[in-house]
PDB file of C-alpha atoms in Angstrom:
ATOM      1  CA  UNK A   1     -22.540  -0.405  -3.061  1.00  0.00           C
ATOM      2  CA  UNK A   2     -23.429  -3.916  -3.192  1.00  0.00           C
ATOM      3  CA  UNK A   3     -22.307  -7.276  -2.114  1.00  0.00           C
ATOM      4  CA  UNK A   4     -23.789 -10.787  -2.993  1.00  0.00           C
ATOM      5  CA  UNK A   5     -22.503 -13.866  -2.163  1.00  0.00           C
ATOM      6  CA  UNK A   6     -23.523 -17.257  -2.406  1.00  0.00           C
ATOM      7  CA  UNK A   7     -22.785 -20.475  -0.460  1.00  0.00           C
ATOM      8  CA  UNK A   8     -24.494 -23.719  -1.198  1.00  0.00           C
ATOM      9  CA  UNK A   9     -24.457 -26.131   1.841  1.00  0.00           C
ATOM     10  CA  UNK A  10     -25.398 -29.880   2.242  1.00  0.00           C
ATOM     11  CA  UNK A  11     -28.122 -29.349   4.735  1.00  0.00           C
ATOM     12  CA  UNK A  12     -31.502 -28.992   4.163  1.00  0.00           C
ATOM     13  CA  UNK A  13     -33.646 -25.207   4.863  1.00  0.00           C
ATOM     14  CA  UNK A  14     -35.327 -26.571   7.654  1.00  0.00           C
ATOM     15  CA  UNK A  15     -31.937 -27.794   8.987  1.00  0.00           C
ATOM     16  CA  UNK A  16     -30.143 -24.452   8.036  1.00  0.00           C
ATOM     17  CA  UNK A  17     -32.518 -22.498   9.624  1.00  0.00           C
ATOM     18  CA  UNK A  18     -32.955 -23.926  12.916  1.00  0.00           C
ATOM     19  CA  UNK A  19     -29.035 -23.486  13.120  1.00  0.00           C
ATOM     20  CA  UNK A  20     -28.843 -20.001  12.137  1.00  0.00           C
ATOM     21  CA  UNK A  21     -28.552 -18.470  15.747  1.00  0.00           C
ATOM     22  CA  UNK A  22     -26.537 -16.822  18.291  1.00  0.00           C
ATOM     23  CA  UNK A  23     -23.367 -19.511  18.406  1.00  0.00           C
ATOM     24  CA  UNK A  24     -23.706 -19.387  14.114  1.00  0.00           C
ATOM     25  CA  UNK A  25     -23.340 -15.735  14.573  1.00  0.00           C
ATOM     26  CA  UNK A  26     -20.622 -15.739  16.686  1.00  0.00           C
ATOM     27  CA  UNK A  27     -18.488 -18.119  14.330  1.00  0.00           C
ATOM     28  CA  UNK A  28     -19.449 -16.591  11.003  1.00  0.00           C
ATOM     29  CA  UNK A  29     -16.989 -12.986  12.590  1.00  0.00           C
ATOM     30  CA  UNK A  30     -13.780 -12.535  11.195  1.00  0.00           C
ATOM     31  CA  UNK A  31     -10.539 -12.383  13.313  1.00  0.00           C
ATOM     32  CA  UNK A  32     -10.420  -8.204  12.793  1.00  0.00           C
ATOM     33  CA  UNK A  33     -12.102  -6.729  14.233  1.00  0.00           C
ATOM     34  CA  UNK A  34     -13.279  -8.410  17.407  1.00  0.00           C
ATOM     35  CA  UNK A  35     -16.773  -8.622  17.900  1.00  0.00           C
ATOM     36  CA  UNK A  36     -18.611  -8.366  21.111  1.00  0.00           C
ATOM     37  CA  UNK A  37     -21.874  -9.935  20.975  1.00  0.00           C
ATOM     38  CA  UNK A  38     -23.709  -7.402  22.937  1.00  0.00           C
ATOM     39  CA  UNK A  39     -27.661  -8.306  22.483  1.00  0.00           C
ATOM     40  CA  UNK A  40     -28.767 -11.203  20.131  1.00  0.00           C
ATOM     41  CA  UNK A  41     -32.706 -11.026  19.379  1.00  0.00           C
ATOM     42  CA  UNK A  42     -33.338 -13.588  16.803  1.00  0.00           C
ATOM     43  CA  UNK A  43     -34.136 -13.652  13.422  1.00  0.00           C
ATOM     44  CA  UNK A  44     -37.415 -12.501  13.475  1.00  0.00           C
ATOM     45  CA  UNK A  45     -39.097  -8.868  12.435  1.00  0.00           C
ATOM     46  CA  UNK A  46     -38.056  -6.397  15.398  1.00  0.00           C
ATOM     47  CA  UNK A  47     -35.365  -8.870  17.092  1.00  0.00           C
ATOM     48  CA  UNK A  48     -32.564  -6.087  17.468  1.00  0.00           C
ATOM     49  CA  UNK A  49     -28.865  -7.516  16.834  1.00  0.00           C
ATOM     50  CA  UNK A  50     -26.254  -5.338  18.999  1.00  0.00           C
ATOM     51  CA  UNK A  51     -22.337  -5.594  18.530  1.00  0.00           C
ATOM     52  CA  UNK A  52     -19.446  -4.198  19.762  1.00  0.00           C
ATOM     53  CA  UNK A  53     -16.314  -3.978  17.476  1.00  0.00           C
ATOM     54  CA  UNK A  54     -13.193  -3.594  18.677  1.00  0.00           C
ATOM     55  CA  UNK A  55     -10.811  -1.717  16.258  1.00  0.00           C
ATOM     56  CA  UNK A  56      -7.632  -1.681  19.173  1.00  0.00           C
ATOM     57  CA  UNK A  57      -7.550   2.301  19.464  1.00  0.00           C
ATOM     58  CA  UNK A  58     -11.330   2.700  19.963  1.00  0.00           C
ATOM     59  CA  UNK A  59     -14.490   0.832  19.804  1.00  0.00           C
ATOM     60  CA  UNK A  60     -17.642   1.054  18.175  1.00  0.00           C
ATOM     61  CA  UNK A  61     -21.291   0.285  18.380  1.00  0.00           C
ATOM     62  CA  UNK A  62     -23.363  -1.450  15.852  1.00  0.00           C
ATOM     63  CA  UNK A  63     -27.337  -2.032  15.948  1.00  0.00           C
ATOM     64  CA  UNK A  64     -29.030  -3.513  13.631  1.00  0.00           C
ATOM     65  CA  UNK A  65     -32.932  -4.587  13.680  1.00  0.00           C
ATOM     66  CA  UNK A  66     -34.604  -7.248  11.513  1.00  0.00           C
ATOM     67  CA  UNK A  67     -37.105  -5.055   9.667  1.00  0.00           C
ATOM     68  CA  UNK A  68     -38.627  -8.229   7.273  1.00  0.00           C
ATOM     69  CA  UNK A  69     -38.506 -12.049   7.628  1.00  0.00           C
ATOM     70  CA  UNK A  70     -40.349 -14.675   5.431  1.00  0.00           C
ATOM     71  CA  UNK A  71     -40.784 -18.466   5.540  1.00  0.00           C
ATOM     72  CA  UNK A  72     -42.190 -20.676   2.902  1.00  0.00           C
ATOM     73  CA  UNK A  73     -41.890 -24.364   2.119  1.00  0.00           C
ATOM     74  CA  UNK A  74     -38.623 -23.438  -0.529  1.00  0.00           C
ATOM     75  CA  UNK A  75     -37.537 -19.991   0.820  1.00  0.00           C
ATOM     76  CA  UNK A  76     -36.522 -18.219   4.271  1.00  0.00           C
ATOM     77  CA  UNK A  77     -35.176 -14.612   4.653  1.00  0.00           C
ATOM     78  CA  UNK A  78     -34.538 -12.077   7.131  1.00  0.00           C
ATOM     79  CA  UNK A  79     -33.312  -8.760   6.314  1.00  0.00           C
ATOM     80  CA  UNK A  80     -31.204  -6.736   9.052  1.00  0.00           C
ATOM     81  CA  UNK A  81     -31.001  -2.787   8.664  1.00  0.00           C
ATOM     82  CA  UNK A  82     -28.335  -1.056  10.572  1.00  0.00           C
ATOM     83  CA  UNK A  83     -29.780   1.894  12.848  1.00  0.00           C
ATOM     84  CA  UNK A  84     -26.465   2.147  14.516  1.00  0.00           C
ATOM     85  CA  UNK A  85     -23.607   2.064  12.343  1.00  0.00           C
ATOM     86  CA  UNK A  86     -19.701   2.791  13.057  1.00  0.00           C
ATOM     87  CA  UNK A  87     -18.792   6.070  11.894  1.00  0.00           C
ATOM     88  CA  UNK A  88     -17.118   4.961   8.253  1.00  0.00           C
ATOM     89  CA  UNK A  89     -21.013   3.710   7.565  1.00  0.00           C
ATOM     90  CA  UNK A  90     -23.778   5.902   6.580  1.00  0.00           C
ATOM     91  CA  UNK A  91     -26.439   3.039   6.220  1.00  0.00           C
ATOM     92  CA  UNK A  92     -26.816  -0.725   6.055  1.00  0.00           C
ATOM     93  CA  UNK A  93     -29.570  -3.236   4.883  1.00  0.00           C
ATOM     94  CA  UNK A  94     -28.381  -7.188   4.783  1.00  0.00           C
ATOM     95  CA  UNK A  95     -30.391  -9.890   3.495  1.00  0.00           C
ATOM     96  CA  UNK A  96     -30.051 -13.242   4.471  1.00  0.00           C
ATOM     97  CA  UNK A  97     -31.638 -15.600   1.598  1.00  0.00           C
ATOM     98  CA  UNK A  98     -32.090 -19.067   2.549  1.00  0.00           C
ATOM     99  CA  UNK A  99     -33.189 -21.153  -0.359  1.00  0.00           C
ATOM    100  CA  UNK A 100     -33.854 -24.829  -1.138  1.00  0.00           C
ATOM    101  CA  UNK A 101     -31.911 -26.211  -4.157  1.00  0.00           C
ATOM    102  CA  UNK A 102     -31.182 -29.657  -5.649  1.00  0.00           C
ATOM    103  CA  UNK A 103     -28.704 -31.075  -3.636  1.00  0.00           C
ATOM    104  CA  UNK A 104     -28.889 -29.013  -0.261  1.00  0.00           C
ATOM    105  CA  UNK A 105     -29.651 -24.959   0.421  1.00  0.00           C
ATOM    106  CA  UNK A 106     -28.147 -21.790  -0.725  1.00  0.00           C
ATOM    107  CA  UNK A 107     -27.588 -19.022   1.239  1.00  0.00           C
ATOM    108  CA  UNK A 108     -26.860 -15.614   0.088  1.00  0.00           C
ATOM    109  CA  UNK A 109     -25.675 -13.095   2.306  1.00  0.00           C
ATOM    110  CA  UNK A 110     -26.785  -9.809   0.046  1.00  0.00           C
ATOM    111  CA  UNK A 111     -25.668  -6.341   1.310  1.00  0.00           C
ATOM    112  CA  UNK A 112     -26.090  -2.751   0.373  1.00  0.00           C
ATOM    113  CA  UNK A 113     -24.260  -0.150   1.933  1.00  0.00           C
ATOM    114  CA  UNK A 114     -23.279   3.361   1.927  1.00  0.00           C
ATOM    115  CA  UNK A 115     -20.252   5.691   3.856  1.00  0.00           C
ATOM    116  CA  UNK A 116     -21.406   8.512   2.172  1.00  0.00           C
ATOM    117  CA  UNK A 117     -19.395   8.843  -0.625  1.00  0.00           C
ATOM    118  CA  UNK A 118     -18.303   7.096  -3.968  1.00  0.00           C
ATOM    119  CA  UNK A 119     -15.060   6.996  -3.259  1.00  0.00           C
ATOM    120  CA  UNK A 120     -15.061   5.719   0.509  1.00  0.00           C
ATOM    121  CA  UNK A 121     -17.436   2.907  -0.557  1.00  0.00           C
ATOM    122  CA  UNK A 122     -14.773   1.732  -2.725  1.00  0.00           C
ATOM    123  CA  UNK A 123     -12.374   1.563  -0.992  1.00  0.00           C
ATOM    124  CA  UNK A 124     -14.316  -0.031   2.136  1.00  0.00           C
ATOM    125  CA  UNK A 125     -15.858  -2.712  -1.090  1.00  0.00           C
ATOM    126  CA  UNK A 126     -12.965  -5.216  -0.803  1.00  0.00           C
ATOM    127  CA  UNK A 127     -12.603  -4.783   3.111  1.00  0.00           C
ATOM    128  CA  UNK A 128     -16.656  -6.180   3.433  1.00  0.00           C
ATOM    129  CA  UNK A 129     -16.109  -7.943   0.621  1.00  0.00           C
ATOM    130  CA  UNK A 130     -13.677 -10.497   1.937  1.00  0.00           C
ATOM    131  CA  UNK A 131     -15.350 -10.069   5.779  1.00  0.00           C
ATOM    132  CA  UNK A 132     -18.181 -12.009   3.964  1.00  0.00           C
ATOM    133  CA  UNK A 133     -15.997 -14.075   1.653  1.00  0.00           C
ATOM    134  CA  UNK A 134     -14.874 -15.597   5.360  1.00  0.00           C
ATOM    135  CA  UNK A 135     -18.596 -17.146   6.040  1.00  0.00           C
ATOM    136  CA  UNK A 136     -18.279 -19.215   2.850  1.00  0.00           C
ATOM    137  CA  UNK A 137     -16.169 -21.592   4.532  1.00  0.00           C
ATOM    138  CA  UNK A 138     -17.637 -21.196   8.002  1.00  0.00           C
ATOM    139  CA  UNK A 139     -21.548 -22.069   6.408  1.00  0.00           C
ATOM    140  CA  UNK A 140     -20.034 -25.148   4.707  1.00  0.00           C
ATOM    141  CA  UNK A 141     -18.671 -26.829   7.979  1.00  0.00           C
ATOM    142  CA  UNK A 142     -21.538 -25.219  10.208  1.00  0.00           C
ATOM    143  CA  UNK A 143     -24.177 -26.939   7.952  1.00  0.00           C
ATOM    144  CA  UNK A 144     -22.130 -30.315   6.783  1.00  0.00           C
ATOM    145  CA  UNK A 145     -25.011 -32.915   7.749  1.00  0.00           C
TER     146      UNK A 145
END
């Protein structure tokens, strides 16, 4: 299943990606579940991103390593796969598209995943769905120059 969302900011790339670290991370997670930020490498190919989520009843890990970044004069992007996944996921790969447009930068948080079966990606589709609808607003204040 896929994912795609886009959120145009008034900042510009440079700006947007000088900002996107640890404390941007940290603010960009939902209320449920709680997130641990166990090890944050960067945004850079082979950084490794470690959470811990807290689902009340039990907790689980999540690793993810930056397998590709880019940077050009209009574009930036870093894509994350996930080589430890909670047990509902079977794999992971998130892109995080930084591009310069007319008035500002869009970023597009892009995301393919799998659980394993049709039918359990749908219904986990609205649950990430609306986990990533959250950073819209979050994005918008963190890059309001």
């Amino acid at each position: 299943m896929r994912i795609k969302i886009a959120t145009e900011v008034q900042a510009e790339l440079d700006q947007v990606k000088s900002r996107f670290n640890e404390d941007l991370f940290l603010s960009l997670n939902p209320p449920f579940p709680p997130v641990k930020l166990v090890q944050f490498g960067g945004c850079k190919t082979g950084d490794v991103v470690e959470l811990e989520l807290n689902f009340i009843l039990f907790k689980q890990k999540w690793i993810s390593k930056i397998v590709e970044d880019y940077e050009s004069k209009y574009q930036w992007y870093f894509i994350d796969m996930g080589t430890k996944l909670p047990f509902f996921l079977k794999s992971w790969k998130h892109v995080h598209d930084v591009r310069k447009v007319t008035e500002g930068t869009m970023i597009v948080d892009d995301i393919t995943f799998s659980t394993g079966t049709l039918l359990t990606d749908m219904l986990m589709f609205p649950l990430l769905y609306f986990q990533f609808l959250y950073r819209k607003p979050v994005y918008k204040k963190w890059f309001k120059e």
